[in-house]
Tab-separated table of C-alpha atoms in Angstrom:
chain	number	residue	atom	x	y	z
D	1	MET	CA	-21.903	-59.525	-30.810
D	2	THR	CA	-19.017	-57.091	-30.525
D	3	LYS	CA	-16.228	-57.956	-28.085
D	4	THR	CA	-16.421	-54.498	-26.489
D	5	MET	CA	-17.210	-54.684	-22.777
D	6	THR	CA	-20.831	-54.255	-21.769
D	7	HIS	CA	-20.406	-50.884	-20.045
D	8	MET	CA	-18.638	-49.475	-23.106
D	9	ARG	CA	-21.491	-50.579	-25.370
D	10	VAL	CA	-23.914	-48.759	-23.083
D	11	ILE	CA	-21.745	-45.628	-23.015
D	12	ALA	CA	-21.443	-45.744	-26.809
D	13	ALA	CA	-25.239	-46.023	-27.076
D	14	GLY	CA	-25.659	-43.033	-24.753
D	15	ILE	CA	-23.308	-40.978	-26.908
D	16	ARG	CA	-25.045	-41.894	-30.162
D	17	ALA	CA	-28.495	-41.367	-28.628
D	18	ASN	CA	-27.409	-37.978	-27.215
D	19	VAL	CA	-28.423	-39.020	-23.700
D	20	PRO	CA	-26.192	-37.420	-21.025
D	21	THR	CA	-24.253	-40.252	-19.412
D	22	LEU	CA	-22.425	-40.322	-16.075
D	23	ILE	CA	-19.611	-42.830	-15.532
D	24	TRP	CA	-19.078	-43.759	-11.871
D	25	GLY	CA	-15.782	-45.207	-10.689
D	26	ASP	CA	-12.907	-45.024	-8.227
D	27	PRO	CA	-10.009	-42.640	-8.852
D	28	GLY	CA	-7.209	-43.820	-11.103
D	29	VAL	CA	-9.031	-46.501	-13.109
D	30	GLY	CA	-8.839	-44.770	-16.479
D	31	LYS	CA	-12.259	-43.175	-16.895
D	32	THR	CA	-11.018	-39.825	-18.159
D	33	ALA	CA	-8.088	-41.176	-20.173
D	34	THR	CA	-10.160	-43.870	-21.850
D	35	MET	CA	-13.093	-41.642	-22.767
D	36	THR	CA	-10.817	-38.876	-24.045
D	37	ASP	CA	-8.881	-41.370	-26.160
D	38	HIS	CA	-12.002	-43.134	-27.432
D	39	GLY	CA	-13.786	-39.875	-28.175
D	40	GLN	CA	-10.913	-38.560	-30.248
D	41	LYS	CA	-10.495	-41.823	-32.145
D	42	TRP	CA	-14.243	-41.906	-32.821
D	43	GLY	CA	-13.807	-38.545	-34.552
D	44	PHE	CA	-15.158	-36.229	-31.833
D	45	HIS	CA	-13.669	-32.980	-30.693
D	46	VAL	CA	-13.366	-33.679	-26.937
D	47	GLU	CA	-13.864	-30.698	-24.635
D	48	THR	CA	-13.249	-31.357	-20.927
D	49	VAL	CA	-14.816	-29.102	-18.286
D	50	VAL	CA	-14.131	-29.638	-14.568
D	51	GLY	CA	-16.919	-28.192	-12.435
D	52	SER	CA	-14.854	-27.840	-9.243
D	53	ILE	CA	-12.665	-25.157	-10.825
D	54	ARG	CA	-15.572	-23.330	-12.462
D	55	GLU	CA	-18.153	-20.832	-11.302
D	56	ALA	CA	-21.900	-20.954	-11.882
D	57	THR	CA	-21.503	-18.164	-14.436
D	58	ASP	CA	-19.386	-20.527	-16.562
D	59	PHE	CA	-22.636	-22.385	-17.279
D	60	ASN	CA	-25.285	-19.661	-16.860
D	61	GLY	CA	-23.246	-17.002	-18.628
D	62	LEU	CA	-22.527	-13.431	-17.585
D	63	PRO	CA	-25.310	-10.861	-18.114
D	64	ILE	CA	-24.560	-8.167	-20.685
D	65	VAL	CA	-26.741	-5.265	-21.818
D	66	ASP	CA	-27.344	-4.954	-25.548
D	67	GLY	CA	-29.423	-1.803	-25.950
D	68	LYS	CA	-32.485	-2.439	-23.795
D	69	VAL	CA	-32.045	-6.221	-23.768
D	70	VAL	CA	-30.104	-8.219	-21.179
D	71	GLU	CA	-28.495	-11.330	-22.639
D	72	TYR	CA	-26.113	-13.909	-21.241
D	73	THR	CA	-22.704	-14.657	-22.652
D	74	THR	CA	-21.654	-18.122	-23.685
D	75	GLN	CA	-18.299	-19.789	-23.019
D	76	GLY	CA	-15.329	-20.676	-25.199
D	77	TRP	CA	-15.764	-24.405	-24.525
D	78	ALA	CA	-19.376	-24.245	-25.724
D	79	GLU	CA	-18.404	-22.351	-28.869
D	80	ARG	CA	-15.635	-24.838	-29.659
D	81	CYS	CA	-18.058	-27.739	-29.275
D	82	ALA	CA	-20.589	-26.062	-31.550
D	83	ASP	CA	-17.986	-25.254	-34.192
D	84	ALA	CA	-16.762	-28.859	-34.435
D	85	ASP	CA	-18.335	-31.337	-36.868
D	86	LYS	CA	-19.206	-33.395	-33.799
D	87	ALA	CA	-18.103	-32.943	-30.213
D	88	LEU	CA	-18.008	-34.815	-26.921
D	89	LEU	CA	-18.540	-32.433	-24.011
D	90	PHE	CA	-16.938	-34.163	-21.022
D	91	PHE	CA	-17.859	-32.945	-17.521
D	92	ASP	CA	-15.138	-34.491	-15.383
D	93	GLU	CA	-15.132	-34.898	-11.581
D	94	LEU	CA	-18.835	-34.085	-11.429
D	95	THR	CA	-19.234	-34.829	-7.705
D	96	THR	CA	-16.495	-32.309	-6.812
D	97	ALA	CA	-18.555	-29.452	-8.269
D	98	PRO	CA	-20.208	-27.479	-5.441
D	99	PRO	CA	-24.027	-27.300	-5.310
D	100	SER	CA	-24.142	-23.804	-6.823
D	101	VAL	CA	-22.268	-25.042	-9.890
D	102	GLN	CA	-24.304	-28.246	-10.107
D	103	ARG	CA	-27.490	-26.157	-10.163
D	104	ALA	CA	-26.070	-24.071	-13.001
D	105	MET	CA	-25.365	-27.244	-14.977
D	106	LEU	CA	-29.017	-28.388	-14.955
D	107	ARG	CA	-30.008	-26.680	-18.223
D	108	VAL	CA	-26.799	-27.738	-19.932
D	109	LEU	CA	-27.340	-31.414	-19.151
D	110	GLN	CA	-30.881	-31.706	-20.464
D	111	GLU	CA	-31.968	-28.588	-22.342
D	112	ARG	CA	-28.402	-28.067	-23.644
D	113	PHE	CA	-28.364	-24.322	-22.991
D	114	VAL	CA	-25.186	-22.519	-21.942
D	115	GLY	CA	-26.436	-19.084	-21.011
D	116	ASP	CA	-28.602	-18.092	-23.977
D	117	PHE	CA	-26.609	-20.312	-26.341
D	118	LYS	CA	-28.034	-23.696	-27.317
D	119	LEU	CA	-25.616	-26.500	-28.051
D	120	PRO	CA	-26.411	-28.220	-31.360
D	121	ASP	CA	-27.349	-31.904	-31.604
D	122	THR	CA	-23.835	-32.626	-32.891
D	123	VAL	CA	-22.650	-32.275	-29.280
D	124	SER	CA	-22.934	-35.329	-27.026
D	125	ILE	CA	-22.580	-34.948	-23.260
D	126	ILE	CA	-20.778	-37.342	-20.963
D	127	ALA	CA	-19.551	-37.005	-17.378
D	128	ALA	CA	-17.364	-38.881	-14.928
D	129	ALA	CA	-17.408	-38.935	-11.147
D	130	ASN	CA	-15.931	-40.612	-8.107
D	131	PRO	CA	-18.361	-41.658	-5.367
D	132	PRO	CA	-18.648	-38.697	-2.937
D	133	SER	CA	-17.014	-40.766	-0.173
D	134	VAL	CA	-13.717	-40.908	-2.110
D	135	ALA	CA	-13.913	-37.673	-4.105
D	136	VAL	CA	-11.937	-34.586	-3.089
D	137	ASP	CA	-14.493	-32.432	-1.250
D	138	GLY	CA	-17.173	-34.653	-2.755
D	139	TRP	CA	-20.833	-33.678	-2.894
D	140	ASP	CA	-23.836	-35.971	-3.259
D	141	LEU	CA	-25.550	-35.744	-6.623
D	142	PRO	CA	-28.962	-34.017	-6.278
D	143	ALA	CA	-31.988	-35.878	-7.619
D	144	PRO	CA	-32.756	-33.289	-10.368
D	145	ILE	CA	-29.273	-33.779	-11.835
D	146	ALA	CA	-29.221	-37.546	-11.311
D	147	ASN	CA	-32.521	-37.936	-13.145
D	148	ARG	CA	-31.135	-36.158	-16.211
D	149	LEU	CA	-28.364	-38.737	-16.599
D	150	MET	CA	-27.834	-42.376	-17.456
D	151	HIS	CA	-25.576	-43.833	-14.762
D	152	VAL	CA	-22.985	-46.443	-15.706
D	153	ASP	CA	-20.506	-48.120	-13.362
D	154	TRP	CA	-16.995	-48.197	-14.803
D	155	LYS	CA	-15.391	-51.626	-15.187
D	156	PHE	CA	-11.613	-51.490	-15.279
D	157	ASP	CA	-10.264	-53.648	-18.114
D	158	SER	CA	-6.976	-54.810	-16.599
D	159	GLU	CA	-6.028	-56.933	-19.609
D	160	ALA	CA	-6.460	-54.011	-22.025
D	161	TRP	CA	-4.438	-51.773	-19.714
D	162	LEU	CA	-1.607	-54.310	-19.328
D	163	THR	CA	-1.479	-54.789	-23.094
D	164	GLY	CA	-1.581	-51.065	-23.796
D	165	VAL	CA	1.009	-49.994	-21.252
D	166	LEU	CA	3.645	-52.196	-22.922
D	167	THR	CA	3.477	-50.045	-26.069
D	168	ASP	CA	2.514	-46.749	-24.463
D	169	PHE	CA	-0.984	-47.432	-25.823
D	170	GLN	CA	0.127	-47.226	-29.438
D	171	GLY	CA	-2.017	-49.197	-31.890
D	172	THR	CA	-4.868	-49.699	-29.411
D	173	ASP	CA	-7.621	-48.092	-31.456
D	174	PRO	CA	-11.124	-48.869	-30.145
D	175	GLU	CA	-13.826	-50.347	-32.317
D	176	SER	CA	-15.903	-47.728	-34.106
D	177	LEU	CA	-19.361	-46.796	-32.850
D	178	GLU	CA	-20.885	-48.525	-35.851
D	179	VAL	CA	-19.014	-51.753	-35.115
D	180	ILE	CA	-19.943	-51.585	-31.439
D	181	LEU	CA	-23.618	-50.773	-31.979
D	182	GLY	CA	-24.391	-51.689	-35.567
D	183	ARG	CA	-26.050	-49.311	-37.998
D	184	ALA	CA	-28.754	-47.010	-36.653
D	185	ASP	CA	-32.127	-48.663	-37.233
D	186	ASP	CA	-35.195	-46.409	-37.128
D	187	THR	CA	-37.570	-49.368	-37.202
D	188	HIS	CA	-35.910	-50.847	-34.125
D	189	LYS	CA	-36.158	-47.504	-32.319
D	190	ILE	CA	-39.888	-47.335	-32.998
D	191	LYS	CA	-40.426	-50.880	-31.744
D	192	VAL	CA	-38.523	-50.072	-28.544
D	193	ARG	CA	-40.680	-47.003	-27.882
D	194	ALA	CA	-43.854	-48.983	-28.476
D	195	GLN	CA	-42.700	-51.727	-26.108
D	196	VAL	CA	-41.710	-49.357	-23.321
D	197	THR	CA	-44.856	-47.229	-23.557
D	198	SER	CA	-47.033	-50.366	-23.602
D	199	PHE	CA	-45.254	-51.581	-20.464
D	200	LEU	CA	-45.801	-48.245	-18.738
D	201	ARG	CA	-49.511	-48.229	-19.612
D	202	HIS	CA	-49.946	-51.282	-17.420
D	203	THR	CA	-47.667	-50.474	-14.476
D	204	ASN	CA	-47.322	-47.748	-11.874
D	205	LEU	CA	-43.644	-47.215	-12.644
D	206	THR	CA	-43.812	-44.121	-14.836
D	207	HIS	CA	-42.727	-41.958	-11.911
D	208	GLU	CA	-41.312	-43.199	-8.625
D	209	MET	CA	-38.791	-40.892	-6.973
D	210	PRO	CA	-36.801	-42.555	-4.169
D	211	THR	CA	-37.055	-41.068	-0.695
D	212	ASN	CA	-33.521	-42.202	0.086
D	213	ALA	CA	-30.972	-39.552	-0.932
D	214	THR	CA	-28.387	-42.105	-2.052
D	215	ALA	CA	-30.869	-43.885	-4.343
D	216	ALA	CA	-32.149	-40.535	-5.648
D	217	GLY	CA	-28.593	-39.779	-6.765
D	218	LYS	CA	-28.632	-42.607	-9.296
D	219	GLY	CA	-31.205	-43.789	-11.856
D	220	TRP	CA	-34.908	-43.734	-10.963
D	221	PRO	CA	-38.174	-43.739	-12.945
D	222	SER	CA	-39.623	-40.513	-14.292
D	223	PRO	CA	-41.047	-39.533	-17.682
D	224	ARG	CA	-37.689	-37.905	-18.428
D	225	SER	CA	-35.567	-40.929	-17.494
D	226	TRP	CA	-37.875	-43.356	-19.336
D	227	THR	CA	-37.510	-41.151	-22.433
D	228	ASN	CA	-33.738	-41.380	-22.034
D	229	ALA	CA	-34.000	-45.152	-21.610
D	230	MET	CA	-36.006	-45.494	-24.831
D	231	SER	CA	-33.423	-43.476	-26.731
D	232	VAL	CA	-30.508	-45.584	-25.469
D	233	LEU	CA	-32.271	-48.910	-25.973
D	234	GLY	CA	-33.014	-47.844	-29.537
D	235	GLU	CA	-29.256	-47.786	-30.186
D	236	LEU	CA	-28.558	-51.209	-28.663
D	237	ARG	CA	-29.060	-54.466	-30.498
D	238	ALA	CA	-32.257	-56.234	-29.470
D	239	ASP	CA	-30.293	-59.331	-28.442
D	240	ASP	CA	-27.721	-57.447	-26.324
D	241	GLU	CA	-29.465	-58.401	-23.092
D	242	ASP	CA	-26.587	-57.506	-20.761
D	243	ALA	CA	-26.236	-53.984	-22.164
D	244	ILE	CA	-30.010	-53.454	-22.196
D	245	LEU	CA	-30.226	-54.260	-18.479
D	246	VAL	CA	-27.265	-52.003	-17.616
D	247	ALA	CA	-28.772	-49.134	-19.610
D	248	LEU	CA	-32.179	-49.552	-17.989
D	249	ILE	CA	-30.740	-49.657	-14.478
D	250	GLY	CA	-28.679	-46.589	-15.317
D	251	CYS	CA	-31.739	-44.640	-16.435
D	252	VAL	CA	-34.678	-45.859	-14.320
D	253	GLY	CA	-33.140	-47.913	-11.519
D	254	GLU	CA	-32.907	-51.610	-10.759
D	255	LYS	CA	-36.525	-52.286	-9.729
D	256	ALA	CA	-38.095	-50.766	-12.843
D	257	ALA	CA	-35.414	-52.253	-15.099
D	258	ILE	CA	-35.946	-55.802	-13.857
D	259	GLU	CA	-39.737	-55.500	-14.112
D	260	TYR	CA	-39.470	-54.270	-17.699
D	261	VAL	CA	-37.079	-57.056	-18.735
D	262	ARG	CA	-39.352	-59.671	-17.160
D	263	TRP	CA	-42.364	-58.151	-18.934
D	264	VAL	CA	-40.646	-58.325	-22.319
D	265	GLU	CA	-39.577	-61.929	-21.693
D	266	SER	CA	-43.076	-62.996	-20.698
D	267	SER	CA	-44.974	-61.047	-23.336
D	268	ASP	CA	-43.848	-63.013	-26.403
D	269	LEU	CA	-44.304	-59.853	-28.466
D	270	TYR	CA	-45.392	-60.007	-32.086
D	271	ASP	CA	-43.140	-58.818	-34.916
D	272	PRO	CA	-45.016	-55.820	-36.399
D	273	ASP	CA	-43.700	-56.428	-39.919
D	274	ALA	CA	-44.864	-60.038	-39.813
D	275	VAL	CA	-48.324	-58.889	-38.711
D	276	LEU	CA	-48.463	-56.257	-41.468
D	277	ALA	CA	-47.825	-59.065	-43.929
D	278	ASP	CA	-50.502	-61.303	-42.381
D	279	PRO	CA	-52.821	-59.935	-39.639
D	280	SER	CA	-54.392	-63.382	-39.195
D	281	ILE	CA	-51.375	-64.590	-37.176
D	282	VAL	CA	-52.554	-62.507	-34.196
D	283	ASP	CA	-54.831	-63.861	-31.491
D	284	TRP	CA	-56.827	-60.689	-30.931
D	285	ARG	CA	-58.657	-62.233	-27.990
D	286	HIS	CA	-55.412	-62.848	-26.127
D	287	PRO	CA	-55.884	-61.897	-22.445
D	288	ARG	CA	-52.617	-59.927	-22.390
D	289	VAL	CA	-53.941	-56.558	-23.573
D	290	ASP	CA	-50.511	-54.972	-23.061
D	291	ARG	CA	-49.104	-57.357	-25.690
D	292	LEU	CA	-51.718	-56.172	-28.202
D	293	TYR	CA	-51.156	-52.495	-27.353
D	294	SER	CA	-47.449	-52.911	-28.051
D	295	LEU	CA	-48.204	-54.419	-31.452
D	296	ILE	CA	-50.802	-51.816	-32.476
D	297	TYR	CA	-48.673	-48.832	-31.476
D	298	SER	CA	-45.621	-50.291	-33.182
D	299	ILE	CA	-47.585	-50.600	-36.413
D	300	ALA	CA	-49.055	-47.104	-36.119
D	301	ALA	CA	-45.650	-45.561	-35.417
D	302	LEU	CA	-43.994	-47.495	-38.241
D	303	THR	CA	-46.710	-46.333	-40.641
D	304	GLN	CA	-46.139	-42.709	-39.679
D	305	SER	CA	-42.351	-42.938	-39.962
D	306	ARG	CA	-42.066	-44.746	-43.294
D	307	PRO	CA	-42.459	-43.159	-46.726
D	308	PRO	CA	-46.201	-43.057	-47.501
D	309	THR	CA	-47.266	-45.712	-49.993
D	310	SER	CA	-50.759	-46.973	-50.666
D	311	LYS	CA	-49.667	-50.582	-50.175
D	312	GLY	CA	-48.006	-49.938	-46.798
D	313	TRP	CA	-50.840	-47.760	-45.551
D	314	LEU	CA	-53.560	-50.210	-46.537
D	315	ALA	CA	-51.613	-52.992	-44.817
D	316	ALA	CA	-51.770	-50.989	-41.571
D	317	VAL	CA	-55.500	-50.387	-42.087
D	318	ALA	CA	-55.992	-54.130	-42.543
D	319	VAL	CA	-54.388	-54.745	-39.133
D	320	LEU	CA	-56.702	-52.214	-37.475
D	321	GLU	CA	-59.714	-53.803	-39.112
D	322	ALA	CA	-58.550	-57.266	-38.031
D	323	ALA	CA	-58.239	-56.060	-34.448
D	324	ALA	CA	-61.723	-54.540	-34.452
D	325	ASN	CA	-63.331	-57.498	-36.174
D	326	GLY	CA	-61.461	-59.818	-33.818
D	327	GLY	CA	-63.202	-58.255	-30.849
D	328	ARG	CA	-60.622	-55.634	-29.791
D	329	PRO	CA	-61.691	-52.295	-31.315
D	330	ASP	CA	-60.896	-50.693	-27.941
D	331	VAL	CA	-57.240	-51.681	-28.282
D	332	ALA	CA	-56.925	-50.505	-31.886
D	333	ALA	CA	-59.009	-47.311	-31.670
D	334	PRO	CA	-56.298	-45.027	-30.210
D	335	ALA	CA	-54.043	-45.900	-33.153
D	336	VAL	CA	-56.656	-45.089	-35.802
D	337	LYS	CA	-55.888	-41.355	-35.779
D	338	MET	CA	-52.160	-42.049	-36.000
D	339	VAL	CA	-52.651	-44.217	-39.070
D	340	LEU	CA	-55.084	-41.766	-40.679
D	341	ARG	CA	-52.541	-38.963	-40.324
D	342	ALA	CA	-50.139	-41.037	-42.428
D	343	LYS	CA	-52.651	-41.611	-45.252
D	344	PRO	CA	-51.245	-40.956	-48.743
D	345	ARG	CA	-53.167	-38.266	-50.581
D	346	ASN	CA	-54.138	-40.539	-53.438
D	347	VAL	CA	-55.838	-43.116	-51.190
D	348	ASP	CA	-59.382	-42.942	-49.809
D	349	VAL	CA	-60.305	-44.133	-46.329
D	350	PRO	CA	-61.875	-47.577	-46.856
D	351	GLU	CA	-65.489	-47.943	-45.794
D	352	THR	CA	-64.446	-51.232	-44.182
D	353	LEU	CA	-62.348	-49.257	-41.667
D	354	ARG	CA	-65.293	-47.027	-40.786
D	355	ALA	CA	-67.534	-50.060	-40.461
D	356	ALA	CA	-65.073	-51.861	-38.194
D	357	PHE	CA	-65.147	-49.021	-35.652
D	358	THR	CA	-68.727	-47.771	-36.120
D	359	ASP	CA	-70.073	-49.117	-32.827
D	360	LEU	CA	-67.151	-47.848	-30.754
D	361	PHE	CA	-67.165	-44.332	-32.180
D	362	ALA	CA	-70.949	-44.141	-32.113
D	363	ALA	CA	-70.810	-44.951	-28.399
D	364	THR	CA	-68.266	-42.202	-27.750
D	365	GLY	CA	-69.926	-39.704	-30.079
D	366	ARG	CA	-66.951	-39.218	-32.365
D	367	TRP	CA	-65.271	-40.649	-35.412
D	368	ALA	CA	-61.530	-40.372	-36.001
D	369	ALA	CA	-61.569	-39.585	-39.738
C-alpha cells in the first residue's frame, strides 16, 4: 500500500476517474498550494478559476449572433484546458461563489459544457472550499451542485509541511498517480460496478435526498452519485478499505457507505474468473440472491468487455447453464442477452443453453437469442 495519505489517494482516484471532487478544509491549510503543486508535478496543466470574482457568463458564455444562429462564447481558461495534453481545472473557493454563479457552474461540473463548448475527457475537475461559516461571504452549497461532486475532507499533513518548509519545498515531489493507485484495471472496474449494482438491487438506497440543508450540501445517494462512486472505487485498490470508505462517504453519504461496506464484508463474493474456470465451485442454491446476482453480472460484463474468443465466451455460457441447472435460471436469465451480444461470429449458440432456459422463457413468452 502506498504511503500517501488516505484523502490524497481518494483525490487521486477522483482525478483519474474524471469525477468532480470537492476538497473541504479550513483556510490556510494548504489545499490550493498542494493541489496546484501536485497537479503540475503529475503532468497536468493547472487552470485555477475563482467563482467569487467571476460572473455567470464566465461559465454560460456570452450570446453572439452568427447569421441566424445564436451561439455562446467559451472562455480562455476552458480553451487552455482543452489545448493541453491533460489539464486539471481547479475551482477554488467554491463556497464564496454567489448562487447565480453556482447555478451557472452546474453544466460545467457534470456535463462539462462551458457555454456551447464541451471540455474534453483530458480535463479533470477539482474544487476547494472553506465551510460557509468561515468563508468570506460564504454560501451554502445547493443540493444539485453537491450531488455532482465527491466530497473529501482535507487532512493537513504537518510533518510534510515542516519538512518542506525547511527547503522551500524543493525536492518534495509527490508520488505519481500510478504509484498511488496502481495501474488502471478494467477487470476491477467491472467487478466494482457489478458489486454496487447488485447491492442497489436489494436496498432502497438508490436515491435518498436529505431534507436537512447541511446534509444535502455534502454526499448523498442518487443514481448520479452512485455512478460517481463506482467510477472512483474502480480506481482504488480492492484492499484499500480506508480510501474506499472515504470515497463512498464523499459520494453517497455515511449511511449508504457504511451499509455498502457491511454488505460487501458479509457477502463473501465469488471471484468471477475463478467461477469461469470452474462453475461447480458455486452454491447456486445459496439463499443470498444478491451474492449470485453480483457474480452473474460480473461475468456478463467481463465477457462483453474482453476480446471475443470462443473459449472465453463458451466459459461464460457454461456458468449460465450451471446457474439454470442449479435451480437459479431466474438469477441468470437477465445476463443471457448480455452474453449473447458478446458471441463471436464463428460460434453457434449451444442447444444446451437454450435447453437450460426453456422453461423460464416459455413461461414469459420470449427467448433471448
